[in-house]
Amino acid sequence: LLCTEPLAGCLMLRQAAMARGHRLPLLGYFGVALLNSCPPEDLPLFWAAFAEVIGPRTTAQAEAIFAVNNLILSEQVYFQTGQRMPYVRAHGLYTVWRAPLFVYSTTQCAVYRFLQGMPDYPINFRFVEESESVPYSEMAQYKAVVLFPWDHALMTFYELYSAGIPLMLPATEWMYRFLYQRGQLSVGERLYQSIMPGHTPPHSEFASEEEFKENPGPPKPASGLATAKAARGVAEDVLTRAMDAQDLESAKQYIKAALELMQDMRYFLTVAENRTDEDSSTSMGAVRRSRPAEVAAPRATAPVSSAAKPTGPWHPYTPFQMSTRDSNDWTRMRKGGWWLRRGVRFDAMRYWYQFSDFARFPGLQYFENLPELFCLSRSLDVRAAAEKMRRHNQETLVHSVAFWVSSFVEL
């Protein structure tokens, strides 16, 4: 079974096959949290099934081989289980359809204002809205792509890099603020940080020192009210765009987005009214009520802060410290979580950014601010950047092919 995510679903299919007397080896390639979409009540079953496939071999053939497409996820899995899934780069060699790209509206506005003040600037910028998609064949005709990532392991990035299209990205102090705002690996959902039974996480020097920064319990009503107001404002803006849409299909998309925001407000108002002991919902699904402290979301071993004895040098921050650990004890769909994030840890974000492929791949071009972007757009050596990318593509492809071939042989 070729498995991407959720892993919980793949393990379930494997158990169903075994119950019928069939062997079903797993070849997994993951880019999101290990426990993504695992029902909280089934967490013990997940860990039991996971332990079964990663345990010692009883035959010459492996029961499962897993790999990840980013180093941060590899460290998260190691922190949770003691098992290190190898990093194998994503390539996107057979992508022929389209590239989802967009630029933040505030950035687009700022660029427009700069260009208004430079009427003789020789470079034209094309802005891609979040609802748009551009075919890769068309994307390759541009001098370069300016990418503002919204996740630290973005498939669009790998596909554009494999195509050898020069990429211009925000520099470090700007970049890490983008990467962890929506990316799943940085969410603080407690379930995703669950530790495998019998495993003690490695010691992180600054893990315990930040525990005091976390506010236990559900979000404060004030945050729910503020978020509901923000959602209402966005919904009004989206409906205004629907009224001005040039065609029916575009109008429907705007109306659908506004409807989802209104559905999300049901959850935000539940928080605002301090009714977190009741079930609620967002546009993405049900939000279960908060649980009493004594039956909080399961954690198989003691929290990281209780690790009294260091197990040796490791990372100074846990790979989950890009945002505060979610103490709400809710099983919720993630859309509501994006709205009610209560803070981030910039030191941990800076640290873990160095393991992102945005910081590691050669040939990438970085700008500290918008004026530097305009200068870089004019001075960019397209051939030199593309050549560095081509060489890295060739080198990493050799490694990736070797890994996947050997994996099929072992299975």
GROMACS .gro file of C-alpha atoms in nm:
model
  411
    1LEU     CA    1   0.000   0.000   0.000
    2LEU     CA    2   0.146   0.334  -0.104
    3CYS     CA    3   0.058   0.558   0.188
    4THR     CA    4   0.069   0.934   0.216
    5GLU     CA    5  -0.160   1.067   0.485
    6PRO     CA    6  -0.328   1.019   0.714
    7LEU     CA    7  -0.108   0.739   0.843
    8ALA     CA    8  -0.391   0.640   1.076
    9GLY     CA    9  -0.600   0.545   0.773
   10CYS     CA   10  -0.318   0.341   0.621
   11LEU     CA   11  -0.269   0.148   0.944
   12MET     CA   12  -0.641   0.080   0.957
   13LEU     CA   13  -0.638  -0.061   0.602
   14ARG     CA   14  -0.342  -0.279   0.689
   15GLN     CA   15  -0.525  -0.423   0.991
   16ALA     CA   16  -0.834  -0.485   0.779
   17ALA     CA   17  -0.624  -0.676   0.525
   18MET     CA   18  -0.454  -0.880   0.798
   19ALA     CA   19  -0.792  -0.971   0.943
   20ARG     CA   20  -0.873  -1.128   0.606
   21GLY     CA   21  -0.546  -1.316   0.599
   22HIS     CA   22  -0.362  -1.087   0.356
   23ARG     CA   23  -0.022  -0.930   0.402
   24LEU     CA   24  -0.023  -0.560   0.321
   25PRO     CA   25   0.319  -0.392   0.343
   26LEU     CA   26   0.323  -0.015   0.369
   27LEU     CA   27   0.541   0.231   0.181
   28GLY     CA   28   0.477   0.569   0.342
   29TYR     CA   29   0.580   0.920   0.241
   30PHE     CA   30   0.466   1.195   0.474
   31GLY     CA   31   0.467   1.572   0.484
   32VAL     CA   32   0.235   1.649   0.774
   33ALA     CA   33   0.213   1.556   1.142
   34LEU     CA   34   0.238   1.186   1.226
   35LEU     CA   35  -0.099   1.189   1.404
   36ASN     CA   36  -0.280   1.392   1.140
   37SER     CA   37  -0.653   1.306   1.135
   38CYS     CA   38  -0.617   1.036   1.400
   39PRO     CA   39  -0.938   1.026   1.608
   40PRO     CA   40  -0.841   1.103   1.970
   41GLU     CA   41  -1.035   0.808   2.105
   42ASP     CA   42  -0.834   0.579   1.877
   43LEU     CA   43  -0.493   0.707   1.986
   44PRO     CA   44  -0.402   0.388   2.180
   45LEU     CA   45  -0.498   0.180   1.876
   46PHE     CA   46  -0.281   0.402   1.654
   47TRP     CA   47   0.026   0.359   1.872
   48ALA     CA   48  -0.026  -0.017   1.895
   49ALA     CA   49  -0.057  -0.048   1.517
   50PHE     CA   50   0.240   0.182   1.461
   51ALA     CA   51   0.457  -0.016   1.702
   52GLU     CA   52   0.365  -0.332   1.513
   53VAL     CA   53   0.491  -0.208   1.178
   54ILE     CA   54   0.813  -0.048   1.306
   55GLY     CA   55   0.905  -0.333   1.540
   56PRO     CA   56   1.178  -0.591   1.481
   57ARG     CA   57   1.140  -0.791   1.161
   58THR     CA   58   1.015  -1.145   1.189
   59THR     CA   59   1.068  -1.216   0.818
   60ALA     CA   60   1.315  -1.111   0.550
   61GLN     CA   61   1.064  -0.860   0.418
   62ALA     CA   62   0.987  -0.532   0.591
   63GLU     CA   63   0.632  -0.466   0.708
   64ALA     CA   64   0.664  -0.094   0.645
   65ILE     CA   65   0.912   0.164   0.522
   66PHE     CA   66   0.844   0.530   0.597
   67ALA     CA   67   1.008   0.850   0.478
   68VAL     CA   68   0.932   1.222   0.512
   69ASN     CA   69   0.970   1.516   0.277
   70ASN     CA   70   1.118   1.756   0.533
   71LEU     CA   71   1.371   1.743   0.814
   72ILE     CA   72   1.149   1.907   1.074
   73LEU     CA   73   0.890   1.633   1.047
   74SER     CA   74   1.168   1.374   1.079
   75GLU     CA   75   1.270   1.534   1.409
   76GLN     CA   76   0.910   1.551   1.528
   77VAL     CA   77   0.861   1.180   1.468
   78TYR     CA   78   1.188   1.104   1.645
   79PHE     CA   79   1.080   1.317   1.940
   80GLN     CA   80   0.750   1.129   1.962
   81THR     CA   81   0.865   0.774   1.894
   82GLY     CA   82   1.243   0.739   1.901
   83GLN     CA   83   1.222   0.628   1.537
   84ARG     CA   84   1.386   0.847   1.275
   85MET     CA   85   1.212   0.851   0.939
   86PRO     CA   86   1.464   0.933   0.665
   87TYR     CA   87   1.433   1.257   0.474
   88VAL     CA   88   1.377   1.208   0.101
   89ARG     CA   89   1.330   1.520  -0.102
   90ALA     CA   90   1.008   1.583  -0.291
   91HIS     CA   91   1.059   1.642  -0.664
   92GLY     CA   92   0.727   1.679  -0.847
   93LEU     CA   93   0.878   1.556  -1.173
   94TYR     CA   94   0.548   1.466  -1.336
   95THR     CA   95   0.351   1.777  -1.250
   96VAL     CA   96   0.187   1.911  -1.565
   97TRP     CA   97  -0.126   2.080  -1.438
   98ARG     CA   98  -0.101   2.402  -1.243
   99ALA     CA   99   0.077   2.589  -0.966
  100PRO     CA  100  -0.126   2.729  -0.676
  101LEU     CA  101   0.037   3.059  -0.583
  102PHE     CA  102  -0.082   3.375  -0.420
  103VAL     CA  103   0.058   3.688  -0.262
  104TYR     CA  104  -0.070   3.846   0.057
  105SER     CA  105  -0.296   4.141  -0.019
  106THR     CA  106  -0.097   4.378   0.200
  107THR     CA  107   0.224   4.285   0.017
  108GLN     CA  108   0.054   4.332  -0.318
  109CYS     CA  109  -0.068   4.676  -0.214
  110ALA     CA  110   0.282   4.777  -0.101
  111VAL     CA  111   0.437   4.659  -0.428
  112TYR     CA  112   0.180   4.856  -0.626
  113ARG     CA  113   0.264   5.170  -0.431
  114PHE     CA  114   0.636   5.123  -0.493
  115LEU     CA  115   0.576   5.075  -0.864
  116GLN     CA  116   0.361   5.387  -0.881
  117GLY     CA  117   0.664   5.581  -0.758
  118MET     CA  118   0.892   5.419  -1.018
  119PRO     CA  119   0.714   5.462  -1.353
  120ASP     CA  120   1.031   5.374  -1.547
  121TYR     CA  121   1.098   5.049  -1.362
  122PRO     CA  122   1.170   4.791  -1.639
  123ILE     CA  123   1.028   4.479  -1.470
  124ASN     CA  124   0.661   4.385  -1.481
  125PHE     CA  125   0.505   4.194  -1.191
  126ARG     CA  126   0.210   3.964  -1.227
  127PHE     CA  127   0.014   3.896  -0.909
  128VAL     CA  128  -0.164   3.565  -0.863
  129GLU     CA  129  -0.470   3.564  -0.642
  130GLU     CA  130  -0.534   3.279  -0.398
  131SER     CA  131  -0.823   3.158  -0.615
  132GLU     CA  132  -0.607   3.147  -0.930
  133SER     CA  133  -0.383   2.876  -1.068
  134VAL     CA  134  -0.115   2.915  -1.332
  135PRO     CA  135  -0.002   2.625  -1.556
  136TYR     CA  136   0.363   2.536  -1.507
  137SER     CA  137   0.420   2.571  -1.881
  138GLU     CA  138   0.317   2.934  -1.848
  139MET     CA  139   0.507   2.984  -1.522
  140ALA     CA  140   0.833   2.879  -1.691
  141GLN     CA  141   0.807   3.173  -1.932
  142TYR     CA  142   0.869   3.424  -1.653
  143LYS     CA  143   1.212   3.542  -1.545
  144ALA     CA  144   1.152   3.427  -1.187
  145VAL     CA  145   0.883   3.353  -0.930
  146VAL     CA  146   0.852   3.548  -0.605
  147LEU     CA  147   0.719   3.301  -0.351
  148PHE     CA  148   0.579   3.390  -0.008
  149PRO     CA  149   0.543   3.043   0.148
  150TRP     CA  150   0.260   2.966   0.386
  151ASP     CA  151   0.404   2.631   0.496
  152HIS     CA  152   0.759   2.517   0.556
  153ALA     CA  153   0.737   2.215   0.321
  154LEU     CA  154   0.543   2.344   0.023
  155MET     CA  155   0.491   2.116  -0.278
  156THR     CA  156   0.464   2.418  -0.509
  157PHE     CA  157   0.818   2.511  -0.406
  158TYR     CA  158   0.957   2.166  -0.488
  159GLU     CA  159   0.779   2.155  -0.822
  160LEU     CA  160   0.903   2.500  -0.927
  161TYR     CA  161   1.253   2.414  -0.808
  162SER     CA  162   1.252   2.091  -1.009
  163ALA     CA  163   1.147   2.291  -1.314
  164GLY     CA  164   1.455   2.511  -1.268
  165ILE     CA  165   1.253   2.830  -1.241
  166PRO     CA  166   1.452   3.088  -1.038
  167LEU     CA  167   1.285   3.152  -0.704
  168MET     CA  168   1.303   3.470  -0.497
  169LEU     CA  169   1.208   3.427  -0.132
  170PRO     CA  170   1.190   3.644   0.179
  171ALA     CA  171   1.513   3.636   0.384
  172THR     CA  172   1.533   3.464   0.723
  173GLU     CA  173   1.391   3.729   0.956
  174TRP     CA  174   1.088   3.765   0.729
  175MET     CA  175   1.054   3.408   0.613
  176TYR     CA  176   1.011   3.225   0.942
  177ARG     CA  177   0.716   3.447   1.028
  178PHE     CA  178   0.535   3.315   0.721
  179LEU     CA  179   0.621   2.948   0.749
  180TYR     CA  180   0.459   2.865   1.079
  181GLN     CA  181   0.138   3.063   1.059
  182ARG     CA  182  -0.062   2.801   0.870
  183GLY     CA  183   0.165   2.501   0.832
  184GLN     CA  184   0.041   2.192   1.011
  185LEU     CA  185   0.373   2.100   1.167
  186SER     CA  186   0.367   2.415   1.376
  187VAL     CA  187   0.015   2.389   1.514
  188GLY     CA  188  -0.004   2.345   1.886
  189GLU     CA  189  -0.273   2.081   1.891
  190ARG     CA  190  -0.199   1.863   2.188
  191LEU     CA  191  -0.298   1.541   2.017
  192TYR     CA  192  -0.032   1.587   1.751
  193GLN     CA  193   0.232   1.603   2.023
  194SER     CA  194   0.132   1.274   2.183
  195ILE     CA  195   0.427   1.055   2.282
  196MET     CA  196   0.442   0.688   2.194
  197PRO     CA  197   0.389   0.465   2.502
  198GLY     CA  198   0.716   0.353   2.654
  199HIS     CA  199   0.919   0.627   2.486
  200THR     CA  200   1.090   0.914   2.668
  201PRO     CA  201   1.145   1.219   2.446
  202PRO     CA  202   1.499   1.353   2.413
  203HIS     CA  203   1.593   1.646   2.632
  204SER     CA  204   1.559   1.999   2.491
  205GLU     CA  205   1.734   2.268   2.689
  206PHE     CA  206   1.470   2.537   2.659
  207ALA     CA  207   1.155   2.324   2.661
  208SER     CA  208   1.079   2.356   3.031
  209GLU     CA  209   1.169   2.725   3.052
  210GLU     CA  210   0.882   2.818   2.822
  211GLU     CA  211   0.612   2.620   2.996
  212PHE     CA  212   0.519   2.920   3.209
  213LYS     CA  213   0.427   3.116   2.897
  214GLU     CA  214   0.138   2.888   2.818
  215ASN     CA  215  -0.209   2.973   2.939
  216PRO     CA  216  -0.393   2.652   3.031
  217GLY     CA  217  -0.758   2.603   2.962
  218PRO     CA  218  -0.980   2.714   2.674
  219PRO     CA  219  -0.925   3.043   2.490
  220LYS     CA  220  -1.042   3.355   2.666
  221PRO     CA  221  -1.383   3.491   2.564
  222ALA     CA  222  -1.218   3.815   2.452
  223SER     CA  223  -1.016   3.626   2.190
  224GLY     CA  224  -1.330   3.460   2.059
  225LEU     CA  225  -1.508   3.794   2.029
  226ALA     CA  226  -1.213   3.959   1.855
  227THR     CA  227  -1.186   3.670   1.613
  228ALA     CA  228  -1.559   3.677   1.538
  229LYS     CA  229  -1.534   4.048   1.458
  230ALA     CA  230  -1.237   3.985   1.229
  231ALA     CA  231  -1.422   3.703   1.051
  232ARG     CA  232  -1.726   3.927   1.003
  233GLY     CA  233  -1.510   4.198   0.848
  234VAL     CA  234  -1.349   3.954   0.609
  235ALA     CA  235  -1.688   3.808   0.519
  236GLU     CA  236  -1.816   4.155   0.431
  237ASP     CA  237  -1.515   4.215   0.210
  238VAL     CA  238  -1.560   3.881   0.034
  239LEU     CA  239  -1.930   3.946  -0.026
  240THR     CA  240  -1.841   4.285  -0.172
  241ARG     CA  241  -1.607   4.110  -0.414
  242ALA     CA  242  -1.890   3.872  -0.502
  243MET     CA  243  -2.111   4.169  -0.593
  244ASP     CA  244  -1.837   4.302  -0.821
  245ALA     CA  245  -1.748   3.968  -0.978
  246GLN     CA  246  -1.741   3.962  -1.357
  247ASP     CA  247  -1.886   3.613  -1.393
  248LEU     CA  248  -2.119   3.380  -1.207
  249GLU     CA  249  -1.851   3.122  -1.121
  250SER     CA  250  -1.631   3.381  -0.949
  251ALA     CA  251  -1.931   3.515  -0.759
  252LYS     CA  252  -2.015   3.165  -0.637
  253GLN     CA  253  -1.660   3.115  -0.510
  254TYR     CA  254  -1.671   3.440  -0.314
  255ILE     CA  255  -2.013   3.359  -0.170
  256LYS     CA  256  -1.892   3.013  -0.068
  257ALA     CA  257  -1.592   3.166   0.111
  258ALA     CA  258  -1.820   3.412   0.293
  259LEU     CA  259  -2.054   3.130   0.395
  260GLU     CA  260  -1.761   2.937   0.542
  261LEU     CA  261  -1.658   3.242   0.743
  262MET     CA  262  -2.010   3.272   0.881
  263GLN     CA  263  -2.002   2.905   0.976
  264ASP     CA  264  -1.667   2.959   1.149
  265MET     CA  265  -1.821   3.242   1.349
  266ARG     CA  266  -2.044   2.988   1.522
  267TYR     CA  267  -1.732   2.847   1.686
  268PHE     CA  268  -1.580   3.186   1.763
  269LEU     CA  269  -1.901   3.305   1.930
  270THR     CA  270  -1.908   2.988   2.137
  271VAL     CA  271  -1.571   3.091   2.273
  272ALA     CA  272  -1.684   3.451   2.317
  273GLU     CA  273  -1.988   3.339   2.517
  274ASN     CA  274  -1.771   3.111   2.733
  275ARG     CA  275  -1.967   2.803   2.626
  276THR     CA  276  -1.667   2.583   2.554
  277ASP     CA  277  -1.827   2.300   2.753
  278GLU     CA  278  -2.066   2.255   2.459
  279ASP     CA  279  -2.006   2.104   2.118
  280SER     CA  280  -1.970   2.351   1.833
  281SER     CA  281  -1.862   2.350   1.470
  282THR     CA  282  -1.678   2.537   1.198
  283SER     CA  283  -1.701   2.516   0.821
  284MET     CA  284  -1.456   2.226   0.843
  285GLY     CA  285  -1.660   2.013   1.081
  286ALA     CA  286  -1.739   1.950   1.447
  287VAL     CA  287  -1.555   2.107   1.738
  288ARG     CA  288  -1.595   1.893   2.044
  289ARG     CA  289  -1.648   2.036   2.388
  290SER     CA  290  -1.358   2.093   2.624
  291ARG     CA  291  -1.280   1.808   2.858
  292PRO     CA  292  -1.225   1.822   3.232
  293ALA     CA  293  -0.860   1.838   3.327
  294GLU     CA  294  -0.854   1.484   3.462
  295VAL     CA  295  -0.946   1.339   3.124
  296ALA     CA  296  -0.745   1.573   2.906
  297ALA     CA  297  -0.624   1.467   2.564
  298PRO     CA  298  -0.404   1.160   2.613
  299ARG     CA  299  -0.034   1.191   2.653
  300ALA     CA  300   0.139   0.859   2.686
  301THR     CA  301   0.433   0.978   2.893
  302ALA     CA  302   0.514   1.278   3.108
  303PRO     CA  303   0.548   1.615   2.936
  304VAL     CA  304   0.884   1.717   2.805
  305SER     CA  305   0.938   1.953   3.097
  306SER     CA  306   0.946   1.659   3.338
  307ALA     CA  307   1.248   1.497   3.173
  308ALA     CA  308   1.483   1.526   3.469
  309LYS     CA  309   1.791   1.374   3.313
  310PRO     CA  310   1.923   1.495   2.978
  311THR     CA  311   1.968   1.211   2.732
  312GLY     CA  312   2.255   1.385   2.557
  313PRO     CA  313   2.288   1.685   2.326
  314TRP     CA  314   1.984   1.741   2.111
  315HIS     CA  315   1.799   2.041   1.973
  316PRO     CA  316   1.759   2.331   2.217
  317TYR     CA  317   1.387   2.352   2.131
  318THR     CA  318   1.144   2.071   2.075
  319PRO     CA  319   1.022   2.042   1.714
  320PHE     CA  320   0.676   2.140   1.840
  321GLN     CA  321   0.773   2.472   1.996
  322MET     CA  322   0.698   2.689   1.694
  323SER     CA  323   0.365   2.761   1.865
  324THR     CA  324   0.236   2.721   2.217
  325ARG     CA  325   0.103   2.381   2.305
  326ASP     CA  326  -0.271   2.386   2.269
  327SER     CA  327  -0.418   2.335   2.615
  328ASN     CA  328  -0.777   2.370   2.503
  329ASP     CA  329  -0.834   1.994   2.514
  330TRP     CA  330  -1.056   2.010   2.208
  331THR     CA  331  -1.069   1.778   1.918
  332ARG     CA  332  -1.133   2.026   1.643
  333MET     CA  333  -1.088   2.074   1.275
  334ARG     CA  334  -0.789   2.292   1.201
  335LYS     CA  335  -0.958   2.584   1.036
  336GLY     CA  336  -1.080   2.717   1.368
  337GLY     CA  337  -0.732   2.665   1.506
  338TRP     CA  338  -0.580   2.901   1.250
  339TRP     CA  339  -0.808   3.178   1.369
  340LEU     CA  340  -0.752   3.124   1.741
  341ARG     CA  341  -0.378   3.080   1.755
  342ARG     CA  342  -0.258   3.243   2.075
  343GLY     CA  343   0.104   3.318   2.004
  344VAL     CA  344   0.423   3.184   1.860
  345ARG     CA  345   0.774   3.131   1.984
  346PHE     CA  346   1.005   3.330   1.769
  347ASP     CA  347   1.326   3.183   1.910
  348ALA     CA  348   1.212   2.831   1.825
  349MET     CA  349   1.089   2.946   1.485
  350ARG     CA  350   1.428   3.100   1.406
  351TYR     CA  351   1.605   2.786   1.517
  352TRP     CA  352   1.396   2.536   1.321
  353TYR     CA  353   1.392   2.746   1.006
  354GLN     CA  354   1.751   2.641   0.932
  355PHE     CA  355   1.622   2.287   0.872
  356SER     CA  356   1.370   2.402   0.613
  357ASP     CA  357   1.456   2.340   0.249
  358PHE     CA  358   1.388   2.709   0.189
  359ALA     CA  359   1.709   2.774   0.380
  360ARG     CA  360   1.906   2.475   0.251
  361PHE     CA  361   1.860   2.448  -0.125
  362PRO     CA  362   2.123   2.618  -0.344
  363GLY     CA  363   2.040   2.875  -0.609
  364LEU     CA  364   1.759   3.043  -0.417
  365GLN     CA  365   1.753   3.423  -0.410
  366TYR     CA  366   1.658   3.613  -0.094
  367PHE     CA  367   1.540   3.968  -0.028
  368GLU     CA  368   1.525   4.141   0.312
  369ASN     CA  369   1.251   4.385   0.213
  370LEU     CA  370   1.052   4.509  -0.086
  371PRO     CA  371   1.309   4.763  -0.209
  372GLU     CA  372   1.564   4.484  -0.214
  373LEU     CA  373   1.317   4.271  -0.410
  374PHE     CA  374   1.303   4.536  -0.682
  375CYS     CA  375   1.683   4.556  -0.697
  376LEU     CA  376   1.715   4.177  -0.704
  377SER     CA  377   1.458   4.150  -0.983
  378ARG     CA  378   1.680   4.362  -1.206
  379SER     CA  379   2.018   4.213  -1.111
  380LEU     CA  380   1.916   3.845  -1.096
  381ASP     CA  381   2.147   3.618  -1.294
  382VAL     CA  382   1.889   3.374  -1.422
  383ARG     CA  383   2.137   3.134  -1.580
  384ALA     CA  384   2.357   3.109  -1.271
  385ALA     CA  385   2.059   3.049  -1.042
  386ALA     CA  386   1.906   2.791  -1.276
  387GLU     CA  387   2.239   2.607  -1.307
  388LYS     CA  388   2.275   2.572  -0.929
  389MET     CA  389   1.921   2.442  -0.911
  390ARG     CA  390   1.981   2.198  -1.197
  391ARG     CA  391   2.287   2.050  -1.026
  392HIS     CA  392   2.106   2.010  -0.695
  393ASN     CA  393   1.810   1.850  -0.873
  394GLN     CA  394   2.040   1.592  -1.031
  395GLU     CA  395   2.224   1.514  -0.708
  396THR     CA  396   1.913   1.476  -0.496
  397LEU     CA  397   1.732   1.275  -0.764
  398VAL     CA  398   2.006   1.010  -0.750
  399HIS     CA  399   1.955   0.980  -0.374
  400SER     CA  400   1.576   0.970  -0.403
  401VAL     CA  401   1.574   0.704  -0.674
  402ALA     CA  402   1.816   0.488  -0.476
  403PHE     CA  403   1.597   0.511  -0.166
  404TRP     CA  404   1.270   0.423  -0.341
  405VAL     CA  405   1.428   0.135  -0.537
  406SER     CA  406   1.579  -0.017  -0.222
  407SER     CA  407   1.248   0.031  -0.039
  408PHE     CA  408   1.055  -0.168  -0.299
  409VAL     CA  409   1.315  -0.443  -0.278
  410GLU     CA  410   1.286  -0.464   0.101
  411LEU     CA  411   0.907  -0.481   0.085
   0.00000   0.00000   0.00000
